Coordinates of N, CA, C and O in Angstrom, one line a residue:
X45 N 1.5 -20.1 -20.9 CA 0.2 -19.6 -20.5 C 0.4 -18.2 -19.9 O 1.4 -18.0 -19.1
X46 N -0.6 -16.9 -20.1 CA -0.2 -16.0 -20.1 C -0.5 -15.9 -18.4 O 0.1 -15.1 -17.6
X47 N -1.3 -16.5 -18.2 CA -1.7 -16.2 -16.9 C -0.3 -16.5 -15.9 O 0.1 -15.5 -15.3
X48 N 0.3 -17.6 -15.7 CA 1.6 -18.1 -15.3 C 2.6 -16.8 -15.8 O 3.7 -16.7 -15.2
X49 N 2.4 -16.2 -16.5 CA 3.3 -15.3 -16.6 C 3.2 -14.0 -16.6 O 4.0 -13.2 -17.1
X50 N 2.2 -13.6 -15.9 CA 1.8 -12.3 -15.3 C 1.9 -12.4 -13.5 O 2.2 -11.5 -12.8
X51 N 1.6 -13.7 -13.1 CA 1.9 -14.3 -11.8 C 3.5 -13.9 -11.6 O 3.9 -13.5 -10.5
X52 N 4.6 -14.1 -12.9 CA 6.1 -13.6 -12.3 C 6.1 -12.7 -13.0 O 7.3 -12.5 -12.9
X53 N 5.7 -11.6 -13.6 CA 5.5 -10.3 -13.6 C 5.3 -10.1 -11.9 O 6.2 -9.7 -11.2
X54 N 4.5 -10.3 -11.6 CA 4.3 -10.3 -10.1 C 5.0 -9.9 -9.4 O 5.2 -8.7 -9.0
X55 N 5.6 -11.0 -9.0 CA 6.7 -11.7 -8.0 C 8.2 -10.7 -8.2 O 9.1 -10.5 -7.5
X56 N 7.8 -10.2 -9.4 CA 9.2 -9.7 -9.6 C 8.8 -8.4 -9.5 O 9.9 -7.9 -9.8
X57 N 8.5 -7.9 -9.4 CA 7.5 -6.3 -8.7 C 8.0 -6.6 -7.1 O 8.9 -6.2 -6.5
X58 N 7.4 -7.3 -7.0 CA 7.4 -7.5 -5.4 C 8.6 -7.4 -5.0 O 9.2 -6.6 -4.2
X59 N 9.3 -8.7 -6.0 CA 11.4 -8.6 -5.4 C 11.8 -7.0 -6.0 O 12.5 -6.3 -5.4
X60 N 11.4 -6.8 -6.8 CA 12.2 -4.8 -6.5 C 11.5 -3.9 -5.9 O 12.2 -3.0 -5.5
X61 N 9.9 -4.1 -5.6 CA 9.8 -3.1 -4.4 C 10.4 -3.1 -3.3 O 10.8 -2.2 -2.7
X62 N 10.3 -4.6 -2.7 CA 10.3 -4.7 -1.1 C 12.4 -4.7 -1.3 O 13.1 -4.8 -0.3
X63 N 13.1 -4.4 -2.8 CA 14.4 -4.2 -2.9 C 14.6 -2.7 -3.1 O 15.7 -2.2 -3.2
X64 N 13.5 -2.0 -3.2 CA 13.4 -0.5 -3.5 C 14.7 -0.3 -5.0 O 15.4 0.7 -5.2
X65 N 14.6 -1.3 -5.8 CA 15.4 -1.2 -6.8 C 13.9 -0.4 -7.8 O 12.7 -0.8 -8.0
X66 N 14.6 0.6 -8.1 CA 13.5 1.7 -8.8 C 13.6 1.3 -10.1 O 12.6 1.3 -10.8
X67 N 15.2 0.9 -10.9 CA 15.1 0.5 -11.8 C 14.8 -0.7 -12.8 O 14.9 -0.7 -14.1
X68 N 14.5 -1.6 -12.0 CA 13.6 -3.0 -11.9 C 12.6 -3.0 -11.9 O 12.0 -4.0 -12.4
X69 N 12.1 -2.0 -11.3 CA 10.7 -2.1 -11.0 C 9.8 -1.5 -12.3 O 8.7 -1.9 -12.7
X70 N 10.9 -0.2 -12.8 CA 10.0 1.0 -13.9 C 10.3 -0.1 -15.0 O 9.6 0.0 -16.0
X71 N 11.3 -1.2 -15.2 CA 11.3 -2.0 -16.4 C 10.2 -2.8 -16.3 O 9.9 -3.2 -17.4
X72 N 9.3 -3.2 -15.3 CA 7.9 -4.0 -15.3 C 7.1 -3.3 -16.1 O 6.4 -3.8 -17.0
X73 N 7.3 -2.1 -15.8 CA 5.9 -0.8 -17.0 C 6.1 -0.4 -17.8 O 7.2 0.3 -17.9
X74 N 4.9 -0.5 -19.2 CA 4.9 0.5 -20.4 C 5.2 1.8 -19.9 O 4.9 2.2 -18.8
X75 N 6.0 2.6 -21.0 CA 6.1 4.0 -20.9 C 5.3 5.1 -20.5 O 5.8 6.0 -19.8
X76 N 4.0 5.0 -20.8 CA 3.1 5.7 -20.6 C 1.8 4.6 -19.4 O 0.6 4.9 -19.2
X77 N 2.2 3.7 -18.9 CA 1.7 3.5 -17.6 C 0.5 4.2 -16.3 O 1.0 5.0 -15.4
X78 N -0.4 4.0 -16.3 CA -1.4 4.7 -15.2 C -1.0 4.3 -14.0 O -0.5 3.1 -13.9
X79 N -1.1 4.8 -13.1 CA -1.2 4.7 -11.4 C -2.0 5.5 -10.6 O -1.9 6.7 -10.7
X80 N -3.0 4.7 -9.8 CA -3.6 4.9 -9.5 C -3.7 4.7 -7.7 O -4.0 3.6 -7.2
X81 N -3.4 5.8 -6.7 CA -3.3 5.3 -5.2 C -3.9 6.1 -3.9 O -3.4 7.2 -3.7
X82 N -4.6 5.8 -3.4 CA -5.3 7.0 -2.3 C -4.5 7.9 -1.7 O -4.9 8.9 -1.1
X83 N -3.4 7.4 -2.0 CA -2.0 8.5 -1.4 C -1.5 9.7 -2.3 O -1.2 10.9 -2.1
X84 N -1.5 8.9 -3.4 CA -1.5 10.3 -4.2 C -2.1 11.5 -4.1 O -1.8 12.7 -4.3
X85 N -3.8 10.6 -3.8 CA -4.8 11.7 -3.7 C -4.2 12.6 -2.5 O -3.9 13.7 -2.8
X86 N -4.0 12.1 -1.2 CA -3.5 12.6 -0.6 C -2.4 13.8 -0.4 O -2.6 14.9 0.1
X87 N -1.1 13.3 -0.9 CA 0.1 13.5 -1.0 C 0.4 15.2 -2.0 O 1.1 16.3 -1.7
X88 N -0.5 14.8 -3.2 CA -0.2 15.5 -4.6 C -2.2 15.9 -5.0 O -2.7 15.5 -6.1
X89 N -2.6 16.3 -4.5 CA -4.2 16.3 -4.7 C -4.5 16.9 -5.8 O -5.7 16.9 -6.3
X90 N -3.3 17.6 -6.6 CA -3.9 18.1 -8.0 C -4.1 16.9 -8.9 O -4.6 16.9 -10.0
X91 N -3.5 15.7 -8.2 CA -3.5 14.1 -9.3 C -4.6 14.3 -9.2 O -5.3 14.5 -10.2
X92 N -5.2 14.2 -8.3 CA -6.5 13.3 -8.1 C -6.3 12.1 -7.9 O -7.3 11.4 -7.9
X93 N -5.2 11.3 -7.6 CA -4.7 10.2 -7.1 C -4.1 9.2 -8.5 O -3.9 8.0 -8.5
X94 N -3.9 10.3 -10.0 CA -3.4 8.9 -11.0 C -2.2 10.4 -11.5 O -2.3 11.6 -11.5
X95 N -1.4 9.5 -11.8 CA -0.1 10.0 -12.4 C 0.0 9.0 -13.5 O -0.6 7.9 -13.4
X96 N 0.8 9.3 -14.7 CA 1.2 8.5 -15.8 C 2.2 8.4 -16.4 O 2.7 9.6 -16.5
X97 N 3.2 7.4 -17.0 CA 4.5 7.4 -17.0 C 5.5 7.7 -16.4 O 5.7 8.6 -15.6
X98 N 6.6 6.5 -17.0 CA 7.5 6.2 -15.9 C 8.5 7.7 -15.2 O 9.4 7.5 -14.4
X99 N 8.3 8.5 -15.4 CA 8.8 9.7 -15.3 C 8.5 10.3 -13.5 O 9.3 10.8 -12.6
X100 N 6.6 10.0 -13.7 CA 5.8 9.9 -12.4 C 5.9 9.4 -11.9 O 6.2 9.8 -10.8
X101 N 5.8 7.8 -12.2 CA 6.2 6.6 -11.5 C 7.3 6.7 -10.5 O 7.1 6.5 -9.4
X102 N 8.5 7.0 -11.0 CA 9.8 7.3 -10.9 C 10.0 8.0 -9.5 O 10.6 7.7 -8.5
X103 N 9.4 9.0 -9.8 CA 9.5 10.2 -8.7 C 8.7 10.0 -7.6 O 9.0 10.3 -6.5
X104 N 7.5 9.3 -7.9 CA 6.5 8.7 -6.4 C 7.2 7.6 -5.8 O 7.0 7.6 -4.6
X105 N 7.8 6.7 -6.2 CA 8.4 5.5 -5.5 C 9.5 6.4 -5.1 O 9.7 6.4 -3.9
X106 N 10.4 7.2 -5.9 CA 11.8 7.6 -5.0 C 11.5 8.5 -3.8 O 12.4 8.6 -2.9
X107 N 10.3 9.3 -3.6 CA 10.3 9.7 -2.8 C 9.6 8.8 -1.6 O 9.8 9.1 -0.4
X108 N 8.9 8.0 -2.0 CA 8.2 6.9 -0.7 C 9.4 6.3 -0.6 O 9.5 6.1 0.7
X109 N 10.5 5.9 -1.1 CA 11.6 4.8 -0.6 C 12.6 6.2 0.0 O 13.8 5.8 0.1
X110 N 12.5 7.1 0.4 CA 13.5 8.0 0.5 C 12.7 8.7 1.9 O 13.3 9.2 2.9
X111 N 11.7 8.8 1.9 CA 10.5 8.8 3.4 C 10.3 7.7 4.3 O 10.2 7.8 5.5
X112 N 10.1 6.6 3.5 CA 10.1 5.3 4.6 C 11.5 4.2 4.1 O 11.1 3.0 3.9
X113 N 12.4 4.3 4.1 CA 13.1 3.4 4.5 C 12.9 1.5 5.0 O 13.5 0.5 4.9
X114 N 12.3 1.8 5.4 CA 11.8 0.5 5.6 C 10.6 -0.2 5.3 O 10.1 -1.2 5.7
X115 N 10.3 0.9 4.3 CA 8.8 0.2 3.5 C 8.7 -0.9 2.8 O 9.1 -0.8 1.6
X116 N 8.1 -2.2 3.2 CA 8.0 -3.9 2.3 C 6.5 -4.0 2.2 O 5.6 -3.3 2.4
X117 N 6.6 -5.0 1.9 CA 5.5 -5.6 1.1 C 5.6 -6.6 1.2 O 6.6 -7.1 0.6
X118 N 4.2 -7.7 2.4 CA 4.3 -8.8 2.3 C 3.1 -9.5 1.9 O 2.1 -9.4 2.5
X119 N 3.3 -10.5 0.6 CA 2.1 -10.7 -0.1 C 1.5 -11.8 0.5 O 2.2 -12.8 0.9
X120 N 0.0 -11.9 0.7 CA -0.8 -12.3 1.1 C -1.7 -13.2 0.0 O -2.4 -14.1 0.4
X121 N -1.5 -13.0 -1.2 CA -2.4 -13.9 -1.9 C -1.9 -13.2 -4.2 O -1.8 -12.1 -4.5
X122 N -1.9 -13.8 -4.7 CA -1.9 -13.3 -5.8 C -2.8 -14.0 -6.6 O -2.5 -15.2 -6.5
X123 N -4.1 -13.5 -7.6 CA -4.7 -14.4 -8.2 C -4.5 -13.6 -9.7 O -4.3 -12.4 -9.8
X124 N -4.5 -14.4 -11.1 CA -4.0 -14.3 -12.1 C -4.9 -14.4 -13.4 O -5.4 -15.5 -13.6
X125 N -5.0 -13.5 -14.2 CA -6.0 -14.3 -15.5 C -5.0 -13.7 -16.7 O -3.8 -13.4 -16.5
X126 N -5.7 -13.7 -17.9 CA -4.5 -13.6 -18.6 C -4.4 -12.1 -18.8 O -3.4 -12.0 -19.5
X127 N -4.9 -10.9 -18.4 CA -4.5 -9.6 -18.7 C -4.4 -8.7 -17.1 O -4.0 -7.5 -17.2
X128 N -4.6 -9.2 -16.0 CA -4.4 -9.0 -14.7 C -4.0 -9.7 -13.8 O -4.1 -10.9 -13.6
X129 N -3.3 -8.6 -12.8 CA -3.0 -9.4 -11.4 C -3.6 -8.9 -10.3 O -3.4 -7.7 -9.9
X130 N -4.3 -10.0 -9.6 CA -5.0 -8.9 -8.6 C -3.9 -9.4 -6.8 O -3.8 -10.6 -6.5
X131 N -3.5 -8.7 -6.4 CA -2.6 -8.8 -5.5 C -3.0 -8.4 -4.0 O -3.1 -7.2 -3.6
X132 N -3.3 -9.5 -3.2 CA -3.6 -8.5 -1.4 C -1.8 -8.7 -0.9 O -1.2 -9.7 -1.1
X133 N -1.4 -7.7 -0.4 CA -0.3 -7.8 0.8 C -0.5 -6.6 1.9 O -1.4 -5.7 2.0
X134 N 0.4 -6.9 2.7 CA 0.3 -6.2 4.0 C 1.5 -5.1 3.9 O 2.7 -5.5 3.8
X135 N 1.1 -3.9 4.0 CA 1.9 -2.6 4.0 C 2.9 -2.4 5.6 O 2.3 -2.2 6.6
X136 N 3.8 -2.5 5.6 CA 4.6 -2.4 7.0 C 5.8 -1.4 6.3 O 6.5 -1.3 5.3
X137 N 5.7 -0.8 7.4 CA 6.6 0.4 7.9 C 6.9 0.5 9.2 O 6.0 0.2 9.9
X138 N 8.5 0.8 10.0 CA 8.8 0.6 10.9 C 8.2 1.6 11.9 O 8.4 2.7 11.5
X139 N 7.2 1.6 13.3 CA 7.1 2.3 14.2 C 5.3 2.7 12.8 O 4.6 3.5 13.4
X140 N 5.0 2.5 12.2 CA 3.0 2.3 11.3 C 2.7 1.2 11.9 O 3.6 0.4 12.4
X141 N 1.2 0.9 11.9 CA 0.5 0.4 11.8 C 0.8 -0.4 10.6 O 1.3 0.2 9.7
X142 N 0.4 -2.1 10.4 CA 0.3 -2.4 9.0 C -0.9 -2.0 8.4 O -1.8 -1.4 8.9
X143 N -0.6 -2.3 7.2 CA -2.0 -1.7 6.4 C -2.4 -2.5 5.4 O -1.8 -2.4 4.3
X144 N -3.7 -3.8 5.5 CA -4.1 -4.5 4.5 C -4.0 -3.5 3.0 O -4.4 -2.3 2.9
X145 N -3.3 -4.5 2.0 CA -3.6 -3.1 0.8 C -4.1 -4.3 -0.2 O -3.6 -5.5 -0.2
X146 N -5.1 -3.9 -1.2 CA -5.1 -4.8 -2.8 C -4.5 -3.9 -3.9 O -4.7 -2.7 -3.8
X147 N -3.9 -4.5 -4.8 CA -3.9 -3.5 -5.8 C -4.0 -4.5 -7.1 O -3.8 -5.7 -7.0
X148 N -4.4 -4.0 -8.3 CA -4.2 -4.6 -9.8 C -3.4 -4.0 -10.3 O -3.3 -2.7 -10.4
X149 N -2.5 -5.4 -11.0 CA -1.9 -4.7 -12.1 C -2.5 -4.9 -13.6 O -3.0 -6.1 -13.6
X150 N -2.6 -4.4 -14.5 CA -3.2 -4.9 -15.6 C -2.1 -5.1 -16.4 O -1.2 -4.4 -16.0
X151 N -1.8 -6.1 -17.5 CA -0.6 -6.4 -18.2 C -1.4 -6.6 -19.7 O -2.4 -7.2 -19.9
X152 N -0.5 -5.7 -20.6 CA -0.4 -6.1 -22.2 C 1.3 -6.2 -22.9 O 2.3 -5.5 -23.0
X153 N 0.8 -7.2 -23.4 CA 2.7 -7.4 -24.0 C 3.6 -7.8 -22.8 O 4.8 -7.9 -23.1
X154 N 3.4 -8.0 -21.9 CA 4.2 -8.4 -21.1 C 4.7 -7.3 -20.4 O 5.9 -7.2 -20.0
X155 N 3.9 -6.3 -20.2 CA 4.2 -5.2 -19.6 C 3.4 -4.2 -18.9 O 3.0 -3.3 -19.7
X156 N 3.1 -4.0 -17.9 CA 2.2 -3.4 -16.7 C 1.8 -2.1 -17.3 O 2.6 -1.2 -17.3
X157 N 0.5 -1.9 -17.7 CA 0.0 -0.5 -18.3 C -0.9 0.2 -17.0 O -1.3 1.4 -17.0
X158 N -1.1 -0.5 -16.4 CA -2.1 0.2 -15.1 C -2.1 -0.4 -14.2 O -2.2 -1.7 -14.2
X159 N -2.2 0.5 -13.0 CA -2.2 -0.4 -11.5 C -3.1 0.7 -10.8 O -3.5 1.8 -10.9
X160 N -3.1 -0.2 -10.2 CA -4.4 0.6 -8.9 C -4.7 0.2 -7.6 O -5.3 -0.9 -7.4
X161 N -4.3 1.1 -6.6 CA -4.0 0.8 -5.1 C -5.2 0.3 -4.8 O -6.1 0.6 -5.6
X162 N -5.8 -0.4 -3.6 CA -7.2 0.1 -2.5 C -6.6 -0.1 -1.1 O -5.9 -1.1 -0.9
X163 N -6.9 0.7 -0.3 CA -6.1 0.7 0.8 C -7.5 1.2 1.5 O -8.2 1.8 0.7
X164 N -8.0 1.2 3.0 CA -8.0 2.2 3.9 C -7.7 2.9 4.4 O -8.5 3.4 5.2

């Protein structure tokens, strides 16, 4: 069932972020992958908050895992259908505030083509 198996697409996102294993994580995503995050907007404002492929990908997680150090992710809820994952967890950083976040991932082929932060 596809849905059961975007649920460990999931989980295994989760075990290489909160392992900051970058290259576990870019094997979850098609090549040409969207991302989508209020931080970006922030961070990089010529995105407009979406970067695309693993190239991007690559370079926004190494530099968040190379700025926060102790950045995890603890999941709060995952619900599943057969082309998405909609995911709440709690954003913690040592000496931050937590930060409720949702994000989707969208999955074709067994492989994450778009995600999208919501945070406050």
């Amino acid at each position: 069932m596809q849905s059961q198996k975007n649920l460990s697409i999931a989980h295994a996102w989760f075990e290489a972020f909160n392992h900051h294993n970058l290259d576990k994580l870019l094997s979850l995503y098609d090549d040409e992958a969207q991302h989508f995050s209020p931080k970006l907007k922030v961070k990089l404002p010529e995105t407009n908050g979406y970067i695309s492929g693993k190239e991007a990908l690559q370079s926004w997680w190494q530099d968040a895992f190379n700025r926060l150090p102790t950045l995890h992710y603890k999941v709060t809820s995952l619900t599943s259908n057969s082309d998405r994952v909609f995911m709440e967890y709690i954003r913690t950083v040592e000496g931050e505030n937590e930060m409720l976040v949702a994000e989707v991932l969208e999955i074709k082929d067994n492989k994450i083509i778009a995600s999208r932060v919501y945070h406050s």
